[in-house]
Amino acid sequence: MLTQTAFARPGAGSVYTDMPTDFHEINSTFDYVRRDVMIPMRDGVRLHTIILVPKDAKNAGMLMTRTPYNAAHMASLGSSSHMASILPGYDNMPDVIVDGGYIRVLQDIRGKYGSEGEFVMNRPMRGPLNSTAVDESTDTWDTIEWLVHNVPQSNGKVGILGVSYDGYTAITALFHPHPALKVSVPMNPMVDGWMGDDWFHNGAFREEMLPYIYDQGATRKNTAEWWSSTFDAYAFFLNGVSAGAVGKSRGMDQIGFFRQLLTHPAYDTWWQLQALDRLLSREGLKVPTMLVHSLWDQEDNYGAIAVYDALRKHPKARPNLWLAMGPWNHGGEIHAASMLGSIDLHSDTGLYFRRHVLMPFLAHYLKDEAIALPARVTAYRSGEDEWETMDSLPAPECDDQCSFLYFQQNHGLAFKKASGSSGHFTYVSDPDHPVPYVTLPVVPKDNVNSGWRWWLTADQRNAAARPDVLSLTSEVLTAPFTITGEPLMHLTAATTGTDGDFVVKLIDVYPDEVASQPTMGGYQLMVSGNILRGRYRKSFERPEPIPANKKQIYPVRLPMVNHTFLPGHRIMIQVQSSWFPLYDRNPQTYVDNIMVAPKEAYKPATISVDVSESWLELHGSAKSAL
Ligand code: PG9
């Protein structure tokens, strides 16, 4: 029994703490050794880096991820004596990294969490937008230089991989690469923030990214957290009027990146000069690189394919270029992936990719063993649920493999232009009642009940039921119809406004009954969709008002598809003029900068879509499908 004295505290005057000054962890049974180091960069700034070395590692390759998302957190999930158990989430993939016997390196990029220096969102590469001596590529170089001299258990070979922002840093490593960098795997990388990744899509601003910018951009350790007083993000952003006004109401004009967004609403040189696909096509590709693309990526569905398209024509880049794409959401490839939202894929497509594509690719370059490389392109074809391999993706330009889906009267779609098919479809787009992109309420992105992760796979029947969404549907297909590529909508329309947005969705309509999965009966699965801000119909750089009531052509390029529409299914196209609050609302009255549009500029407009002059160009062969 404890006596009273055992609990006695020292008397007044002495400093007492329950905590030892230097606690020694008992970790001799751990199957790894963890080192926390501050690696000096060429300008003296030190970057916090965690190195996890498997206990018996000898001659092991190193796999690095550079992140703004807290390396310490990424290396401590499910704290355990087993390396595989502390690396379950983020980019860690225990089956690839730990079972593969690699040394794991996780680093906070400059300005975030344990690292010194200042944070710049998607820090531009050295050049016209960055006059300093450092960028993410020099930080990667300096880190690799340190690692090859200070990790004795390694074989001196380094790979870099990561999803999204960490995919972006995996691309920046490819500029003037360190000779020990043997392989890079950018997964769902953010590449061009204006064209189609996280910030804008063809000029429409992803308003739901404001909380991300707030959390990441306001403080080093994300201690200032976005707050809302409204559970439904639809109501919240509607009340806030413009994206600029919402941000300012949260003090975001103190954040440099937010100020940049307000200053650069168009695709000006500020955006062009930091687009990684453009920069990399000049740089070439010296390091074997596998780009990983998710066909239902709700965040960065532009970047990987843009880089692939920029490099595939480059004779010097091609030998180092690989592509894998699968039926995943953002980062889905690193998890179990036998479901695509509510659609059953019948096998774990994430595991297949990691086991048959990623692991051999990494092992070939990082281990001193002769392991066969995967195909240049490994692609999952949805609909038919098959993996296929190719030497390269079909060229994006249209050739004899192209088909055209023409709008028809009576809300039809057909591969042949019907003679005498003319007229208009009209709808009223009212900015006070924008079309929600998921069923209301829109549960905010970081809430566990949010539909964010799967919104691209959401059933589009709710949209089809609205009077301000134009839906056109084909007859039932009698043969399979396969598309591989980025469809191009040639939309001809007039509006009573002087600006406006056009959203185009390509949809696979399931049969009325699906015996194997009854909940899929009549499901409308979007296989690709995108938005174009009308003022950019002729030039992304130089916006122009839309002349009211005059027909204009709106070319809307849709993201990559590799899909077979099966017999018994129908093809649908939906056209609408808002997708909210995913994208900010277009006031439909031309103002210089929509980011700060005043309340009185938001006005309803009547849209007339021309039947005979609207069609979708598809990279696939129609054969006798219809
Ligand atoms: N999509 C996220 C992001 C990347 C780059 C910039 C901003 C956001 C991400 O998942 O990291």
PDB file of N, CA, C and O in Angstrom, residues 121-122 190 192-195 197-201 203-214 216-217 226 242-248 252-268 270-271 274 533 535-536 584 592-597:
ATOM      1  N   MET A 121       2.344  28.805 -51.642  1.00  0.00           N
ATOM      2  CA  MET A 121       1.468  27.773 -52.225  1.00  0.00           C
ATOM      3  C   MET A 121       1.949  27.458 -53.641  1.00  0.00           C
ATOM      4  O   MET A 121       2.104  28.373 -54.459  1.00  0.00           O
ATOM      5  N   ASN A 122       2.167  26.188 -53.931  1.00  0.00           N
ATOM      6  CA  ASN A 122       2.679  25.778 -55.249  1.00  0.00           C
ATOM      7  C   ASN A 122       3.818  26.704 -55.684  1.00  0.00           C
ATOM      8  O   ASN A 122       3.785  27.282 -56.773  1.00  0.00           O
ATOM      9  N   MET A 190      -1.208  17.874 -58.805  1.00  0.00           N
ATOM     10  CA  MET A 190      -1.708  19.198 -59.182  1.00  0.00           C
ATOM     11  C   MET A 190      -0.656  19.791 -60.122  1.00  0.00           C
ATOM     12  O   MET A 190       0.526  19.796 -59.801  1.00  0.00           O
ATOM     13  N   ASP A 192      -1.668  22.315 -63.149  1.00  0.00           N
ATOM     14  CA  ASP A 192      -2.035  23.643 -63.632  1.00  0.00           C
ATOM     15  C   ASP A 192      -3.300  24.062 -62.876  1.00  0.00           C
ATOM     16  O   ASP A 192      -4.399  23.558 -63.143  1.00  0.00           O
ATOM     17  N   GLY A 193      -3.124  24.974 -61.940  1.00  0.00           N
ATOM     18  CA  GLY A 193      -4.208  25.353 -61.027  1.00  0.00           C
ATOM     19  C   GLY A 193      -5.304  26.157 -61.688  1.00  0.00           C
ATOM     20  O   GLY A 193      -6.361  26.382 -61.084  1.00  0.00           O
ATOM     21  N   TRP A 194      -5.093  26.602 -62.921  1.00  0.00           N
ATOM     22  CA  TRP A 194      -6.141  27.375 -63.579  1.00  0.00           C
ATOM     23  C   TRP A 194      -6.940  26.525 -64.564  1.00  0.00           C
ATOM     24  O   TRP A 194      -8.146  26.601 -64.637  1.00  0.00           O
ATOM     25  N   MET A 195      -6.216  25.680 -65.306  1.00  0.00           N
ATOM     26  CA  MET A 195      -6.883  24.936 -66.377  1.00  0.00           C
ATOM     27  C   MET A 195      -7.829  23.865 -65.866  1.00  0.00           C
ATOM     28  O   MET A 195      -8.901  23.656 -66.422  1.00  0.00           O
ATOM     29  N   ASP A 197      -7.058  21.881 -62.358  1.00  0.00           N
ATOM     30  CA  ASP A 197      -6.792  21.193 -61.089  1.00  0.00           C
ATOM     31  C   ASP A 197      -7.487  21.938 -59.954  1.00  0.00           C
ATOM     32  O   ASP A 197      -8.611  22.351 -60.124  1.00  0.00           O
ATOM     33  N   ASP A 198      -6.807  22.182 -58.843  1.00  0.00           N
ATOM     34  CA  ASP A 198      -7.558  22.557 -57.643  1.00  0.00           C
ATOM     35  C   ASP A 198      -8.229  23.926 -57.605  1.00  0.00           C
ATOM     36  O   ASP A 198      -9.190  24.106 -56.875  1.00  0.00           O
ATOM     37  N   TRP A 199      -7.721  24.916 -58.342  1.00  0.00           N
ATOM     38  CA  TRP A 199      -8.247  26.265 -58.081  1.00  0.00           C
ATOM     39  C   TRP A 199      -9.341  26.684 -59.055  1.00  0.00           C
ATOM     40  O   TRP A 199     -10.429  27.072 -58.643  1.00  0.00           O
ATOM     41  N   PHE A 200      -9.017  26.641 -60.333  1.00  0.00           N
ATOM     42  CA  PHE A 200     -10.014  26.998 -61.354  1.00  0.00           C
ATOM     43  C   PHE A 200     -10.157  25.836 -62.332  1.00  0.00           C
ATOM     44  O   PHE A 200      -9.233  25.036 -62.490  1.00  0.00           O
ATOM     45  N   HIS A 201     -11.303  25.775 -63.025  1.00  0.00           N
ATOM     46  CA  HIS A 201     -11.443  24.888 -64.186  1.00  0.00           C
ATOM     47  C   HIS A 201     -11.935  25.772 -65.321  1.00  0.00           C
ATOM     48  O   HIS A 201     -13.047  26.312 -65.244  1.00  0.00           O
ATOM     49  N   GLY A 203     -11.461  28.663 -65.965  1.00  0.00           N
ATOM     50  CA  GLY A 203     -11.844  30.001 -65.528  1.00  0.00           C
ATOM     51  C   GLY A 203     -12.880  30.071 -64.431  1.00  0.00           C
ATOM     52  O   GLY A 203     -13.096  31.136 -63.850  1.00  0.00           O
ATOM     53  N   ALA A 204     -13.565  28.946 -64.132  1.00  0.00           N
ATOM     54  CA  ALA A 204     -14.551  28.975 -63.041  1.00  0.00           C
ATOM     55  C   ALA A 204     -13.821  28.601 -61.751  1.00  0.00           C
ATOM     56  O   ALA A 204     -13.068  27.623 -61.719  1.00  0.00           O
ATOM     57  N   PHE A 205     -14.052  29.349 -60.696  1.00  0.00           N
ATOM     58  CA  PHE A 205     -13.285  29.171 -59.458  1.00  0.00           C
ATOM     59  C   PHE A 205     -13.918  28.103 -58.573  1.00  0.00           C
ATOM     60  O   PHE A 205     -15.125  28.116 -58.334  1.00  0.00           O
ATOM     61  N   ARG A 206     -13.082  27.202 -58.080  1.00  0.00           N
ATOM     62  CA  ARG A 206     -13.566  26.148 -57.175  1.00  0.00           C
ATOM     63  C   ARG A 206     -13.737  26.754 -55.778  1.00  0.00           C
ATOM     64  O   ARG A 206     -12.834  26.746 -54.944  1.00  0.00           O
ATOM     65  N   GLU A 207     -14.931  27.260 -55.547  1.00  0.00           N
ATOM     66  CA  GLU A 207     -15.175  28.035 -54.339  1.00  0.00           C
ATOM     67  C   GLU A 207     -14.990  27.187 -53.079  1.00  0.00           C
ATOM     68  O   GLU A 207     -14.575  27.689 -52.026  1.00  0.00           O
ATOM     69  N   GLU A 208     -15.252  25.909 -53.194  1.00  0.00           N
ATOM     70  CA  GLU A 208     -15.110  25.052 -52.006  1.00  0.00           C
ATOM     71  C   GLU A 208     -13.651  24.830 -51.617  1.00  0.00           C
ATOM     72  O   GLU A 208     -13.374  24.151 -50.635  1.00  0.00           O
ATOM     73  N   MET A 209     -12.699  25.403 -52.357  1.00  0.00           N
ATOM     74  CA  MET A 209     -11.291  25.323 -51.960  1.00  0.00           C
ATOM     75  C   MET A 209     -10.919  26.440 -50.990  1.00  0.00           C
ATOM     76  O   MET A 209      -9.815  26.442 -50.442  1.00  0.00           O
ATOM     77  N   LEU A 210     -11.836  27.386 -50.750  1.00  0.00           N
ATOM     78  CA  LEU A 210     -11.488  28.487 -49.844  1.00  0.00           C
ATOM     79  C   LEU A 210     -11.064  27.982 -48.456  1.00  0.00           C
ATOM     80  O   LEU A 210     -10.045  28.430 -47.925  1.00  0.00           O
ATOM     81  N   PRO A 211     -11.801  27.022 -47.861  1.00  0.00           N
ATOM     82  CA  PRO A 211     -11.356  26.538 -46.536  1.00  0.00           C
ATOM     83  C   PRO A 211      -9.956  25.928 -46.584  1.00  0.00           C
ATOM     84  O   PRO A 211      -9.165  26.084 -45.649  1.00  0.00           O
ATOM     85  N   TYR A 212      -9.628  25.240 -47.679  1.00  0.00           N
ATOM     86  CA  TYR A 212      -8.286  24.647 -47.803  1.00  0.00           C
ATOM     87  C   TYR A 212      -7.226  25.755 -47.790  1.00  0.00           C
ATOM     88  O   TYR A 212      -6.207  25.663 -47.100  1.00  0.00           O
ATOM     89  N   ILE A 213      -7.486  26.812 -48.554  1.00  0.00           N
ATOM     90  CA  ILE A 213      -6.499  27.902 -48.650  1.00  0.00           C
ATOM     91  C   ILE A 213      -6.338  28.568 -47.281  1.00  0.00           C
ATOM     92  O   ILE A 213      -5.236  28.929 -46.867  1.00  0.00           O
ATOM     93  N   TYR A 214      -7.442  28.693 -46.588  1.00  0.00           N
ATOM     94  CA  TYR A 214      -7.415  29.290 -45.249  1.00  0.00           C
ATOM     95  C   TYR A 214      -6.559  28.427 -44.312  1.00  0.00           C
ATOM     96  O   TYR A 214      -5.621  28.901 -43.678  1.00  0.00           O
ATOM     97  N   GLN A 216      -4.369  26.000 -44.920  1.00  0.00           N
ATOM     98  CA  GLN A 216      -2.962  25.806 -45.318  1.00  0.00           C
ATOM     99  C   GLN A 216      -2.169  27.104 -45.322  1.00  0.00           C
ATOM    100  O   GLN A 216      -0.975  27.104 -45.040  1.00  0.00           O
ATOM    101  N   GLY A 217      -2.868  28.197 -45.692  1.00  0.00           N
ATOM    102  CA  GLY A 217      -2.143  29.434 -45.976  1.00  0.00           C
ATOM    103  C   GLY A 217      -2.050  30.415 -44.826  1.00  0.00           C
ATOM    104  O   GLY A 217      -1.244  31.344 -44.860  1.00  0.00           O
ATOM    105  N   TRP A 226     -10.564  27.067 -40.554  1.00  0.00           N
ATOM    106  CA  TRP A 226     -11.767  27.633 -41.209  1.00  0.00           C
ATOM    107  C   TRP A 226     -12.985  27.389 -40.337  1.00  0.00           C
ATOM    108  O   TRP A 226     -13.120  26.338 -39.727  1.00  0.00           O
ATOM    109  N   SER A 242     -19.874  36.675 -53.635  1.00  0.00           N
ATOM    110  CA  SER A 242     -18.742  36.257 -54.479  1.00  0.00           C
ATOM    111  C   SER A 242     -17.713  35.519 -53.625  1.00  0.00           C
ATOM    112  O   SER A 242     -17.686  35.637 -52.394  1.00  0.00           O
ATOM    113  N   ALA A 243     -16.811  34.786 -54.304  1.00  0.00           N
ATOM    114  CA  ALA A 243     -15.748  34.069 -53.580  1.00  0.00           C
ATOM    115  C   ALA A 243     -14.851  35.068 -52.849  1.00  0.00           C
ATOM    116  O   ALA A 243     -14.409  34.833 -51.726  1.00  0.00           O
ATOM    117  N   GLY A 244     -14.600  36.216 -53.507  1.00  0.00           N
ATOM    118  CA  GLY A 244     -13.755  37.231 -52.891  1.00  0.00           C
ATOM    119  C   GLY A 244     -14.383  37.748 -51.604  1.00  0.00           C
ATOM    120  O   GLY A 244     -13.706  37.910 -50.580  1.00  0.00           O
ATOM    121  N   ALA A 245     -15.714  37.984 -51.657  1.00  0.00           N
ATOM    122  CA  ALA A 245     -16.394  38.517 -50.462  1.00  0.00           C
ATOM    123  C   ALA A 245     -16.368  37.489 -49.338  1.00  0.00           C
ATOM    124  O   ALA A 245     -16.158  37.837 -48.169  1.00  0.00           O
ATOM    125  N   VAL A 246     -16.551  36.205 -49.675  1.00  0.00           N
ATOM    126  CA  VAL A 246     -16.520  35.163 -48.637  1.00  0.00           C
ATOM    127  C   VAL A 246     -15.132  35.133 -47.989  1.00  0.00           C
ATOM    128  O   VAL A 246     -14.990  35.147 -46.764  1.00  0.00           O
ATOM    129  N   GLY A 247     -14.088  35.130 -48.827  1.00  0.00           N
ATOM    130  CA  GLY A 247     -12.720  35.084 -48.299  1.00  0.00           C
ATOM    131  C   GLY A 247     -12.418  36.297 -47.428  1.00  0.00           C
ATOM    132  O   GLY A 247     -11.871  36.168 -46.324  1.00  0.00           O
ATOM    133  N   LYS A 248     -12.816  37.464 -47.923  1.00  0.00           N
ATOM    134  CA  LYS A 248     -12.529  38.691 -47.152  1.00  0.00           C
ATOM    135  C   LYS A 248     -13.246  38.671 -45.807  1.00  0.00           C
ATOM    136  O   LYS A 248     -12.727  39.156 -44.806  1.00  0.00           O
ATOM    137  N   MET A 252      -9.181  36.666 -45.226  1.00  0.00           N
ATOM    138  CA  MET A 252      -8.231  35.973 -46.093  1.00  0.00           C
ATOM    139  C   MET A 252      -7.377  36.906 -46.939  1.00  0.00           C
ATOM    140  O   MET A 252      -6.412  36.471 -47.566  1.00  0.00           O
ATOM    141  N   ASP A 253      -7.747  38.191 -46.975  1.00  0.00           N
ATOM    142  CA  ASP A 253      -6.874  39.092 -47.750  1.00  0.00           C
ATOM    143  C   ASP A 253      -5.503  39.257 -47.092  1.00  0.00           C
ATOM    144  O   ASP A 253      -4.594  39.827 -47.683  1.00  0.00           O
ATOM    145  N   GLN A 254      -5.351  38.689 -45.879  1.00  0.00           N
ATOM    146  CA  GLN A 254      -4.008  38.661 -45.268  1.00  0.00           C
ATOM    147  C   GLN A 254      -3.152  37.550 -45.889  1.00  0.00           C
ATOM    148  O   GLN A 254      -1.946  37.505 -45.694  1.00  0.00           O
ATOM    149  N   ILE A 255      -3.776  36.611 -46.578  1.00  0.00           N
ATOM    150  CA  ILE A 255      -3.047  35.447 -47.118  1.00  0.00           C
ATOM    151  C   ILE A 255      -2.611  35.747 -48.551  1.00  0.00           C
ATOM    152  O   ILE A 255      -3.448  36.031 -49.419  1.00  0.00           O
ATOM    153  N   GLY A 256      -1.295  35.684 -48.796  1.00  0.00           N
ATOM    154  CA  GLY A 256      -0.749  36.062 -50.104  1.00  0.00           C
ATOM    155  C   GLY A 256      -1.394  35.320 -51.253  1.00  0.00           C
ATOM    156  O   GLY A 256      -1.759  35.918 -52.271  1.00  0.00           O
ATOM    157  N   PHE A 257      -1.584  34.014 -51.114  1.00  0.00           N
ATOM    158  CA  PHE A 257      -2.121  33.239 -52.236  1.00  0.00           C
ATOM    159  C   PHE A 257      -3.560  33.657 -52.558  1.00  0.00           C
ATOM    160  O   PHE A 257      -3.952  33.714 -53.726  1.00  0.00           O
ATOM    161  N   PHE A 258      -4.329  33.981 -51.555  1.00  0.00           N
ATOM    162  CA  PHE A 258      -5.706  34.440 -51.799  1.00  0.00           C
ATOM    163  C   PHE A 258      -5.675  35.756 -52.584  1.00  0.00           C
ATOM    164  O   PHE A 258      -6.433  35.952 -53.539  1.00  0.00           O
ATOM    165  N   ARG A 259      -4.740  36.638 -52.205  1.00  0.00           N
ATOM    166  CA  ARG A 259      -4.632  37.911 -52.938  1.00  0.00           C
ATOM    167  C   ARG A 259      -4.257  37.646 -54.398  1.00  0.00           C
ATOM    168  O   ARG A 259      -4.743  38.295 -55.314  1.00  0.00           O
ATOM    169  N   GLN A 260      -3.386  36.651 -54.621  1.00  0.00           N
ATOM    170  CA  GLN A 260      -3.013  36.312 -56.005  1.00  0.00           C
ATOM    171  C   GLN A 260      -4.240  35.841 -56.790  1.00  0.00           C
ATOM    172  O   GLN A 260      -4.428  36.192 -57.958  1.00  0.00           O
ATOM    173  N   LEU A 261      -5.083  35.026 -56.153  1.00  0.00           N
ATOM    174  CA  LEU A 261      -6.281  34.524 -56.851  1.00  0.00           C
ATOM    175  C   LEU A 261      -7.189  35.676 -57.270  1.00  0.00           C
ATOM    176  O   LEU A 261      -7.763  35.682 -58.358  1.00  0.00           O
ATOM    177  N   LEU A 262      -7.303  36.673 -56.379  1.00  0.00           N
ATOM    178  CA  LEU A 262      -8.156  37.826 -56.703  1.00  0.00           C
ATOM    179  C   LEU A 262      -7.554  38.632 -57.853  1.00  0.00           C
ATOM    180  O   LEU A 262      -8.278  39.238 -58.643  1.00  0.00           O
ATOM    181  N   THR A 263      -6.221  38.622 -57.934  1.00  0.00           N
ATOM    182  CA  THR A 263      -5.557  39.454 -58.955  1.00  0.00           C
ATOM    183  C   THR A 263      -5.462  38.748 -60.302  1.00  0.00           C
ATOM    184  O   THR A 263      -5.272  39.397 -61.321  1.00  0.00           O
ATOM    185  N   HIS A 264      -5.541  37.407 -60.309  1.00  0.00           N
ATOM    186  CA  HIS A 264      -5.314  36.678 -61.565  1.00  0.00           C
ATOM    187  C   HIS A 264      -6.491  35.769 -61.913  1.00  0.00           C
ATOM    188  O   HIS A 264      -6.350  34.542 -61.948  1.00  0.00           O
ATOM    189  N   PRO A 265      -7.678  36.367 -62.176  1.00  0.00           N
ATOM    190  CA  PRO A 265      -8.810  35.493 -62.510  1.00  0.00           C
ATOM    191  C   PRO A 265      -8.673  34.851 -63.898  1.00  0.00           C
ATOM    192  O   PRO A 265      -9.269  33.812 -64.146  1.00  0.00           O
ATOM    193  N   ALA A 266      -7.917  35.460 -64.818  1.00  0.00           N
ATOM    194  CA  ALA A 266      -7.777  34.900 -66.178  1.00  0.00           C
ATOM    195  C   ALA A 266      -6.463  34.126 -66.279  1.00  0.00           C
ATOM    196  O   ALA A 266      -5.612  34.184 -65.398  1.00  0.00           O
ATOM    197  N   TYR A 267      -6.300  33.415 -67.396  1.00  0.00           N
ATOM    198  CA  TYR A 267      -5.090  32.600 -67.589  1.00  0.00           C
ATOM    199  C   TYR A 267      -3.963  33.493 -68.104  1.00  0.00           C
ATOM    200  O   TYR A 267      -3.520  33.383 -69.249  1.00  0.00           O
ATOM    201  N   ASP A 268      -3.496  34.354 -67.240  1.00  0.00           N
ATOM    202  CA  ASP A 268      -2.436  35.287 -67.638  1.00  0.00           C
ATOM    203  C   ASP A 268      -1.071  34.630 -67.445  1.00  0.00           C
ATOM    204  O   ASP A 268      -0.981  33.446 -67.097  1.00  0.00           O
ATOM    205  N   TRP A 270       1.000  34.837 -65.177  1.00  0.00           N
ATOM    206  CA  TRP A 270       1.252  34.330 -63.820  1.00  0.00           C
ATOM    207  C   TRP A 270       0.902  32.838 -63.727  1.00  0.00           C
ATOM    208  O   TRP A 270       1.618  32.058 -63.131  1.00  0.00           O
ATOM    209  N   TRP A 271      -0.196  32.453 -64.355  1.00  0.00           N
ATOM    210  CA  TRP A 271      -0.576  31.038 -64.353  1.00  0.00           C
ATOM    211  C   TRP A 271       0.248  30.246 -65.373  1.00  0.00           C
ATOM    212  O   TRP A 271       0.714  29.147 -65.091  1.00  0.00           O
ATOM    213  N   GLN A 274       3.744  29.091 -64.406  1.00  0.00           N
ATOM    214  CA  GLN A 274       3.946  28.107 -63.341  1.00  0.00           C
ATOM    215  C   GLN A 274       3.288  26.762 -63.654  1.00  0.00           C
ATOM    216  O   GLN A 274       3.362  25.835 -62.839  1.00  0.00           O
ATOM    217  N   ARG A 533     -16.132  28.821 -68.414  1.00  0.00           N
ATOM    218  CA  ARG A 533     -16.657  30.165 -68.125  1.00  0.00           C
ATOM    219  C   ARG A 533     -16.753  30.887 -69.472  1.00  0.00           C
ATOM    220  O   ARG A 533     -15.743  31.040 -70.184  1.00  0.00           O
ATOM    221  N   ARG A 535     -16.898  33.767 -70.826  1.00  0.00           N
ATOM    222  CA  ARG A 535     -16.041  34.879 -71.234  1.00  0.00           C
ATOM    223  C   ARG A 535     -14.712  34.395 -71.825  1.00  0.00           C
ATOM    224  O   ARG A 535     -14.012  35.132 -72.487  1.00  0.00           O
ATOM    225  N   TYR A 536     -14.367  33.119 -71.562  1.00  0.00           N
ATOM    226  CA  TYR A 536     -13.100  32.567 -72.075  1.00  0.00           C
ATOM    227  C   TYR A 536     -13.321  31.678 -73.297  1.00  0.00           C
ATOM    228  O   TYR A 536     -12.462  30.873 -73.632  1.00  0.00           O
ATOM    229  N   ASP A 584     -17.833  28.875 -58.150  1.00  0.00           N
ATOM    230  CA  ASP A 584     -18.535  30.119 -57.828  1.00  0.00           C
ATOM    231  C   ASP A 584     -19.561  30.420 -58.920  1.00  0.00           C
ATOM    232  O   ASP A 584     -19.446  29.935 -60.048  1.00  0.00           O
ATOM    233  N   ASP A 592     -15.643  43.041 -64.628  1.00  0.00           N
ATOM    234  CA  ASP A 592     -14.215  42.823 -64.888  1.00  0.00           C
ATOM    235  C   ASP A 592     -13.675  41.600 -64.163  1.00  0.00           C
ATOM    236  O   ASP A 592     -12.903  40.831 -64.716  1.00  0.00           O
ATOM    237  N   ASN A 593     -14.081  41.424 -62.902  1.00  0.00           N
ATOM    238  CA  ASN A 593     -13.500  40.345 -62.108  1.00  0.00           C
ATOM    239  C   ASN A 593     -14.603  39.645 -61.304  1.00  0.00           C
ATOM    240  O   ASN A 593     -15.116  40.200 -60.323  1.00  0.00           O
ATOM    241  N   ILE A 594     -14.945  38.432 -61.730  1.00  0.00           N
ATOM    242  CA  ILE A 594     -16.052  37.715 -61.076  1.00  0.00           C
ATOM    243  C   ILE A 594     -15.721  37.400 -59.616  1.00  0.00           C
ATOM    244  O   ILE A 594     -16.622  37.275 -58.778  1.00  0.00           O
ATOM    245  N   MET A 595     -14.429  37.311 -59.302  1.00  0.00           N
ATOM    246  CA  MET A 595     -14.047  36.995 -57.915  1.00  0.00           C
ATOM    247  C   MET A 595     -14.608  38.028 -56.932  1.00  0.00           C
ATOM    248  O   MET A 595     -14.779  37.728 -55.757  1.00  0.00           O
ATOM    249  N   VAL A 596     -14.856  39.254 -57.426  1.00  0.00           N
ATOM    250  CA  VAL A 596     -15.374  40.289 -56.514  1.00  0.00           C
ATOM    251  C   VAL A 596     -16.653  40.921 -57.075  1.00  0.00           C
ATOM    252  O   VAL A 596     -16.932  42.101 -56.849  1.00  0.00           O
ATOM    253  N   ALA A 597     -17.440  40.120 -57.798  1.00  0.00           N
ATOM    254  CA  ALA A 597     -18.656  40.674 -58.420  1.00  0.00           C
ATOM    255  C   ALA A 597     -19.628  41.193 -57.367  1.00  0.00           C
ATOM    256  O   ALA A 597     -19.849  40.528 -56.342  1.00  0.00           O
TER     257      ALA A 597
END
